């Protein structure tokens, strides 16, 4: 009998200790109710409760939680259907509000994310939905976060995983992309041809200028050469005349000139006579030859004076 009572007391003591001592893990928060009413929120660590009076009613994880939002159909401003799905990241910040603010805050957040997404996409045209994902995500977070404050939940971010338009729209978009690429290719080709023509024209112009400059320089060089040649010939002729004049002034110079003129005259008559096709008329008065020589000497004397 005594052993049975001792066993009962031991079991009651074990139950008492089990009900009294609670260890809350890190990044968790437990809500304690006393006689059915909120009493306190337990933080991580060891806590002693009153058995049979206090009860851990709710247990919450304070870590960041990813929540997959079910895929849904959204209609854009230009009446195009889009299949959209996303993922939401939230965190419990107030365990008491998370326990009593909503019967199921996870379902509430999920439904609110879907309705907010439909509302945001409904204000945008199809092309903008692909370009402004960041804006869509920010607006969805802002709409959910305002309502989630009463549920003790902080919405951290929302990310669209996929935007899928109907097959007809995808085909039309693909055709548009192909047309744009072909257009850019044609523009690039025309720009290349235009630049090629410009380069050719520029090259021809530069070549023409170079040729004209070369021809100009050649003419200048030729003129300079001819001028130098004429000058040299003139200087040489003048030098020769000066030397002849100096020689004539020497004793016996005039006689030498007369002899030279006579030789030239005789040589000229000889060449004329040697030509069979030429009729030679010999002057009847040979004194005319001496007169010719005298005339030449007279010109020499004038040159000397």
GROMACS .gro file of C-alpha atoms in nm:
model
  305
    1UNK     CA    1   0.000   0.000   0.000
    2UNK     CA    2   0.276   0.241   0.097
    3UNK     CA    3   0.467   0.158  -0.224
    4UNK     CA    4   0.159   0.229  -0.434
    5UNK     CA    5   0.110   0.568  -0.271
    6UNK     CA    6   0.477   0.647  -0.326
    7UNK     CA    7   0.451   0.554  -0.693
    8UNK     CA    8   0.145   0.775  -0.735
    9UNK     CA    9   0.326   1.065  -0.568
   10UNK     CA   10   0.628   1.009  -0.792
   11UNK     CA   11   0.412   1.011  -1.105
   12UNK     CA   12   0.231   1.326  -0.992
   13UNK     CA   13   0.563   1.488  -0.918
   14UNK     CA   14   0.685   1.398  -1.268
   15UNK     CA   15   0.373   1.543  -1.424
   16UNK     CA   16   0.407   1.854  -1.208
   17UNK     CA   17   0.766   1.903  -1.316
   18UNK     CA   18   0.680   1.839  -1.683
   19UNK     CA   19   0.402   2.095  -1.670
   20UNK     CA   20   0.610   2.349  -1.481
   21UNK     CA   21   0.944   2.352  -1.664
   22UNK     CA   22   0.952   2.467  -2.029
   23UNK     CA   23   1.257   2.521  -2.249
   24UNK     CA   24   1.196   2.751  -2.549
   25UNK     CA   25   1.436   2.697  -2.843
   26UNK     CA   26   1.624   2.981  -3.011
   27UNK     CA   27   1.426   3.182  -3.269
   28UNK     CA   28   1.096   3.060  -3.123
   29UNK     CA   29   0.823   3.231  -2.923
   30UNK     CA   30   0.555   3.052  -2.719
   31UNK     CA   31   0.229   3.208  -2.610
   32UNK     CA   32   0.110   3.110  -2.259
   33UNK     CA   33  -0.253   3.125  -2.152
   34UNK     CA   34  -0.355   3.125  -1.787
   35UNK     CA   35  -0.704   2.984  -1.732
   36UNK     CA   36  -0.787   3.041  -2.100
   37UNK     CA   37  -0.660   3.403  -2.113
   38UNK     CA   38  -0.340   3.539  -2.265
   39UNK     CA   39  -0.077   3.558  -1.993
   40UNK     CA   40   0.270   3.602  -2.147
   41UNK     CA   41   0.501   3.527  -2.437
   42UNK     CA   42   0.793   3.300  -2.359
   43UNK     CA   43   1.132   3.390  -2.506
   44UNK     CA   44   1.413   3.139  -2.574
   45UNK     CA   45   1.547   2.977  -2.258
   46UNK     CA   46   1.423   2.799  -1.943
   47UNK     CA   47   1.087   2.906  -1.797
   48UNK     CA   48   0.878   2.772  -1.504
   49UNK     CA   49   0.498   2.771  -1.535
   50UNK     CA   50   0.219   2.695  -1.293
   51UNK     CA   51   0.099   2.342  -1.363
   52UNK     CA   52  -0.263   2.293  -1.468
   53UNK     CA   53  -0.316   2.669  -1.465
   54UNK     CA   54  -0.073   2.791  -1.735
   55UNK     CA   55  -0.077   2.635  -2.079
   56UNK     CA   56   0.137   2.687  -2.388
   57UNK     CA   57  -0.136   2.766  -2.639
   58UNK     CA   58   0.068   2.870  -2.947
   59UNK     CA   59   0.419   2.810  -3.069
   60UNK     CA   60   0.567   3.039  -3.335
   61UNK     CA   61   0.890   3.028  -3.537
   62UNK     CA   62   1.058   3.368  -3.562
   63UNK     CA   63   1.274   3.275  -3.860
   64UNK     CA   64   1.214   3.408  -4.211
   65UNK     CA   65   0.960   3.182  -4.376
   66UNK     CA   66   0.914   3.136  -4.755
   67UNK     CA   67   0.554   3.092  -4.863
   68UNK     CA   68   0.474   2.964  -5.211
   69UNK     CA   69   0.183   3.157  -5.363
   70UNK     CA   70  -0.037   2.943  -5.584
   71UNK     CA   71  -0.046   3.018  -5.956
   72UNK     CA   72  -0.340   3.230  -6.070
   73UNK     CA   73  -0.476   3.405  -6.378
   74UNK     CA   74  -0.444   3.784  -6.384
   75UNK     CA   75  -0.590   4.020  -6.643
   76UNK     CA   76  -0.383   4.316  -6.757
   77UNK     CA   77  -0.506   4.663  -6.842
   78UNK     CA   78  -0.523   4.571  -7.213
   79UNK     CA   79  -0.735   4.262  -7.134
   80UNK     CA   80  -0.463   4.000  -7.168
   81UNK     CA   81  -0.460   3.697  -6.942
   82UNK     CA   82  -0.142   3.609  -6.758
   83UNK     CA   83  -0.065   3.301  -6.554
   84UNK     CA   84   0.133   3.431  -6.255
   85UNK     CA   85   0.290   3.258  -5.960
   86UNK     CA   86   0.526   3.388  -5.696
   87UNK     CA   87   0.687   3.336  -5.359
   88UNK     CA   88   0.645   3.546  -5.045
   89UNK     CA   89   0.891   3.585  -4.758
   90UNK     CA   90   0.757   3.684  -4.417
   91UNK     CA   91   0.853   3.675  -4.052
   92UNK     CA   92   0.654   3.664  -3.726
   93UNK     CA   93   0.740   3.974  -3.523
   94UNK     CA   94   0.463   3.968  -3.260
   95UNK     CA   95   0.371   3.623  -3.128
   96UNK     CA   96   0.064   3.749  -2.938
   97UNK     CA   97  -0.089   3.915  -3.247
   98UNK     CA   98   0.003   3.618  -3.463
   99UNK     CA   99  -0.192   3.399  -3.217
  100UNK     CA  100  -0.504   3.611  -3.179
  101UNK     CA  101  -0.503   3.853  -3.477
  102UNK     CA  102  -0.607   3.591  -3.732
  103UNK     CA  103  -0.730   3.237  -3.715
  104UNK     CA  104  -0.467   3.142  -3.978
  105UNK     CA  105  -0.229   3.418  -4.078
  106UNK     CA  106  -0.057   3.201  -4.341
  107UNK     CA  107  -0.378   3.153  -4.538
  108UNK     CA  108  -0.463   3.521  -4.485
  109UNK     CA  109  -0.126   3.634  -4.623
  110UNK     CA  110  -0.149   3.396  -4.919
  111UNK     CA  111  -0.497   3.514  -5.017
  112UNK     CA  112  -0.405   3.879  -4.972
  113UNK     CA  113  -0.094   3.831  -5.188
  114UNK     CA  114  -0.308   3.688  -5.469
  115UNK     CA  115  -0.567   3.966  -5.458
  116UNK     CA  116  -0.299   4.236  -5.435
  117UNK     CA  117  -0.115   4.087  -5.732
  118UNK     CA  118  -0.431   4.083  -5.943
  119UNK     CA  119  -0.495   4.446  -5.852
  120UNK     CA  120  -0.142   4.561  -5.939
  121UNK     CA  121  -0.125   4.374  -6.271
  122UNK     CA  122  -0.471   4.500  -6.365
  123UNK     CA  123  -0.328   4.855  -6.371
  124UNK     CA  124  -0.049   4.765  -6.615
  125UNK     CA  125  -0.037   4.679  -6.982
  126UNK     CA  126   0.113   4.348  -7.098
  127UNK     CA  127   0.452   4.487  -7.201
  128UNK     CA  128   0.491   4.674  -6.871
  129UNK     CA  129   0.433   4.360  -6.665
  130UNK     CA  130   0.755   4.211  -6.807
  131UNK     CA  131   0.952   4.536  -6.771
  132UNK     CA  132   0.841   4.640  -6.422
  133UNK     CA  133   0.865   4.328  -6.210
  134UNK     CA  134   1.044   4.515  -5.934
  135UNK     CA  135   0.762   4.769  -5.916
  136UNK     CA  136   0.501   4.492  -5.904
  137UNK     CA  137   0.688   4.314  -5.625
  138UNK     CA  138   0.722   4.634  -5.421
  139UNK     CA  139   0.354   4.724  -5.456
  140UNK     CA  140   0.242   4.374  -5.352
  141UNK     CA  141   0.467   4.387  -5.044
  142UNK     CA  142   0.334   4.729  -4.951
  143UNK     CA  143  -0.030   4.617  -4.982
  144UNK     CA  144   0.022   4.300  -4.776
  145UNK     CA  145   0.242   4.461  -4.512
  146UNK     CA  146  -0.021   4.717  -4.415
  147UNK     CA  147  -0.274   4.445  -4.335
  148UNK     CA  148  -0.023   4.199  -4.189
  149UNK     CA  149   0.072   4.438  -3.908
  150UNK     CA  150  -0.248   4.339  -3.725
  151UNK     CA  151  -0.148   3.976  -3.755
  152UNK     CA  152   0.197   4.025  -3.598
  153UNK     CA  153   0.366   3.941  -3.926
  154UNK     CA  154   0.622   4.141  -4.126
  155UNK     CA  155   0.623   4.082  -4.501
  156UNK     CA  156   0.984   4.107  -4.616
  157UNK     CA  157   0.961   4.067  -4.995
  158UNK     CA  158   0.763   3.916  -5.277
  159UNK     CA  159   0.911   3.772  -5.595
  160UNK     CA  160   0.728   3.679  -5.914
  161UNK     CA  161   0.857   3.340  -6.024
  162UNK     CA  162   0.691   3.321  -6.363
  163UNK     CA  163   0.470   3.522  -6.598
  164UNK     CA  164   0.311   3.308  -6.866
  165UNK     CA  165   0.088   3.469  -7.131
  166UNK     CA  166  -0.136   3.259  -7.359
  167UNK     CA  167   0.021   3.070  -7.650
  168UNK     CA  168  -0.124   3.315  -7.905
  169UNK     CA  169   0.035   3.608  -7.724
  170UNK     CA  170   0.366   3.420  -7.698
  171UNK     CA  171   0.360   3.352  -8.072
  172UNK     CA  172   0.281   3.717  -8.150
  173UNK     CA  173   0.558   3.833  -7.917
  174UNK     CA  174   0.803   3.596  -8.084
  175UNK     CA  175   0.706   3.732  -8.425
  176UNK     CA  176   0.752   4.087  -8.298
  177UNK     CA  177   1.095   4.002  -8.159
  178UNK     CA  178   1.192   3.839  -8.489
  179UNK     CA  179   1.072   4.144  -8.683
  180UNK     CA  180   1.266   4.377  -8.456
  181UNK     CA  181   1.583   4.171  -8.501
  182UNK     CA  182   1.540   4.166  -8.879
  183UNK     CA  183   1.482   4.542  -8.873
  184UNK     CA  184   1.798   4.598  -8.670
  185UNK     CA  185   1.989   4.370  -8.908
  186UNK     CA  186   1.867   4.567  -9.213
  187UNK     CA  187   1.953   4.896  -9.047
  188UNK     CA  188   2.298   4.767  -8.956
  189UNK     CA  189   2.354   4.645  -9.314
  190UNK     CA  190   2.240   4.978  -9.464
  191UNK     CA  191   2.463   5.167  -9.221
  192UNK     CA  192   2.751   4.944  -9.324
  193UNK     CA  193   2.687   5.012  -9.696
  194UNK     CA  194   2.655   5.384  -9.625
  195UNK     CA  195   2.982   5.389  -9.435
  196UNK     CA  196   3.145   5.189  -9.713
  197UNK     CA  197   3.033   5.444  -9.976
  198UNK     CA  198   3.156   5.727  -9.755
  199UNK     CA  199   3.493   5.556  -9.712
  200UNK     CA  200   3.524   5.494 -10.087
  201UNK     CA  201   3.434   5.855 -10.171
  202UNK     CA  202   3.674   5.984  -9.908
  203UNK     CA  203   3.951   5.761 -10.041
  204UNK     CA  204   3.889   5.870 -10.402
  205UNK     CA  205   3.888   6.235 -10.301
  206UNK     CA  206   4.213   6.199 -10.107
  207UNK     CA  207   4.369   6.007 -10.397
  208UNK     CA  208   4.260   6.277 -10.646
  209UNK     CA  209   4.403   6.548 -10.420
  210UNK     CA  210   4.726   6.354 -10.386
  211UNK     CA  211   4.751   6.306 -10.766
  212UNK     CA  212   4.679   6.674 -10.834
  213UNK     CA  213   4.935   6.776 -10.576
  214UNK     CA  214   5.186   6.543 -10.739
  215UNK     CA  215   5.111   6.676 -11.087
  216UNK     CA  216   5.135   7.033 -10.958
  217UNK     CA  217   5.470   6.962 -10.797
  218UNK     CA  218   5.588   6.789 -11.115
  219UNK     CA  219   5.495   7.095 -11.326
  220UNK     CA  220   5.669   7.321 -11.075
  221UNK     CA  221   5.977   7.100 -11.079
  222UNK     CA  222   5.976   7.087 -11.462
  223UNK     CA  223   5.941   7.465 -11.488
  224UNK     CA  224   6.217   7.511 -11.234
  225UNK     CA  225   6.435   7.269 -11.429
  226UNK     CA  226   6.368   7.443 -11.761
  227UNK     CA  227   6.434   7.780 -11.599
  228UNK     CA  228   6.758   7.655 -11.453
  229UNK     CA  229   6.851   7.502 -11.793
  230UNK     CA  230   6.777   7.825 -11.982
  231UNK     CA  231   6.970   8.023 -11.724
  232UNK     CA  232   7.265   7.787 -11.750
  233UNK     CA  233   7.259   7.800 -12.134
  234UNK     CA  234   7.234   8.178 -12.126
  235UNK     CA  235   7.516   8.203 -11.878
  236UNK     CA  236   7.727   7.964 -12.086
  237UNK     CA  237   7.650   8.157 -12.409
  238UNK     CA  238   7.730   8.487 -12.240
  239UNK     CA  239   8.055   8.343 -12.111
  240UNK     CA  240   8.144   8.215 -12.457
  241UNK     CA  241   8.067   8.551 -12.617
  242UNK     CA  242   8.274   8.726 -12.355
  243UNK     CA  243   8.566   8.494 -12.422
  244UNK     CA  244   8.531   8.543 -12.800
  245UNK     CA  245   8.519   8.919 -12.755
  246UNK     CA  246   8.826   8.903 -12.535
  247UNK     CA  247   9.003   8.689 -12.794
  248UNK     CA  248   8.917   8.936 -13.072
  249UNK     CA  249   9.071   9.220 -12.877
  250UNK     CA  250   9.399   9.035 -12.872
  251UNK     CA  251   9.662   9.107 -13.145
  252UNK     CA  252   9.571   8.915 -13.462
  253UNK     CA  253   9.218   8.850 -13.338
  254UNK     CA  254   9.046   9.027 -13.624
  255UNK     CA  255   9.248   8.838 -13.883
  256UNK     CA  256   9.152   8.513 -13.711
  257UNK     CA  257   8.783   8.607 -13.725
  258UNK     CA  258   8.812   8.696 -14.097
  259UNK     CA  259   8.978   8.361 -14.160
  260UNK     CA  260   8.709   8.178 -13.965
  261UNK     CA  261   8.428   8.355 -14.148
  262UNK     CA  262   8.592   8.280 -14.482
  263UNK     CA  263   8.624   7.913 -14.386
  264UNK     CA  264   8.256   7.898 -14.286
  265UNK     CA  265   8.155   8.062 -14.613
  266UNK     CA  266   8.362   7.819 -14.818
  267UNK     CA  267   8.227   7.527 -14.613
  268UNK     CA  268   7.871   7.643 -14.675
  269UNK     CA  269   7.933   7.668 -15.051
  270UNK     CA  270   8.088   7.322 -15.042
  271UNK     CA  271   7.781   7.164 -14.873
  272UNK     CA  272   7.545   7.331 -15.118
  273UNK     CA  273   7.755   7.215 -15.409
  274UNK     CA  274   7.766   6.859 -15.279
  275UNK     CA  275   7.385   6.831 -15.286
  276UNK     CA  276   7.284   6.698 -15.629
  277UNK     CA  277   6.931   6.833 -15.602
  278UNK     CA  278   7.047   7.187 -15.536
  279UNK     CA  279   7.129   7.428 -15.812
  280UNK     CA  280   7.426   7.642 -15.719
  281UNK     CA  281   7.447   7.992 -15.857
  282UNK     CA  282   7.798   8.122 -15.825
  283UNK     CA  283   7.818   8.497 -15.811
  284UNK     CA  284   7.985   8.650 -16.118
  285UNK     CA  285   8.178   8.884 -15.905
  286UNK     CA  286   8.380   8.701 -15.642
  287UNK     CA  287   8.433   9.030 -15.466
  288UNK     CA  288   8.088   8.974 -15.325
  289UNK     CA  289   8.237   8.703 -15.106
  290UNK     CA  290   8.488   8.941 -14.966
  291UNK     CA  291   8.208   9.191 -14.917
  292UNK     CA  292   8.022   8.928 -14.718
  293UNK     CA  293   8.329   8.875 -14.502
  294UNK     CA  294   8.372   9.248 -14.456
  295UNK     CA  295   8.011   9.280 -14.346
  296UNK     CA  296   8.060   9.006 -14.087
  297UNK     CA  297   8.374   9.178 -13.959
  298UNK     CA  298   8.187   9.504 -13.933
  299UNK     CA  299   7.930   9.331 -13.705
  300UNK     CA  300   8.218   9.191 -13.495
  301UNK     CA  301   8.365   9.540 -13.458
  302UNK     CA  302   8.027   9.675 -13.349
  303UNK     CA  303   8.007   9.402 -13.087
  304UNK     CA  304   8.351   9.496 -12.958
  305UNK     CA  305   8.256   9.862 -12.928
   0.00000   0.00000   0.00000
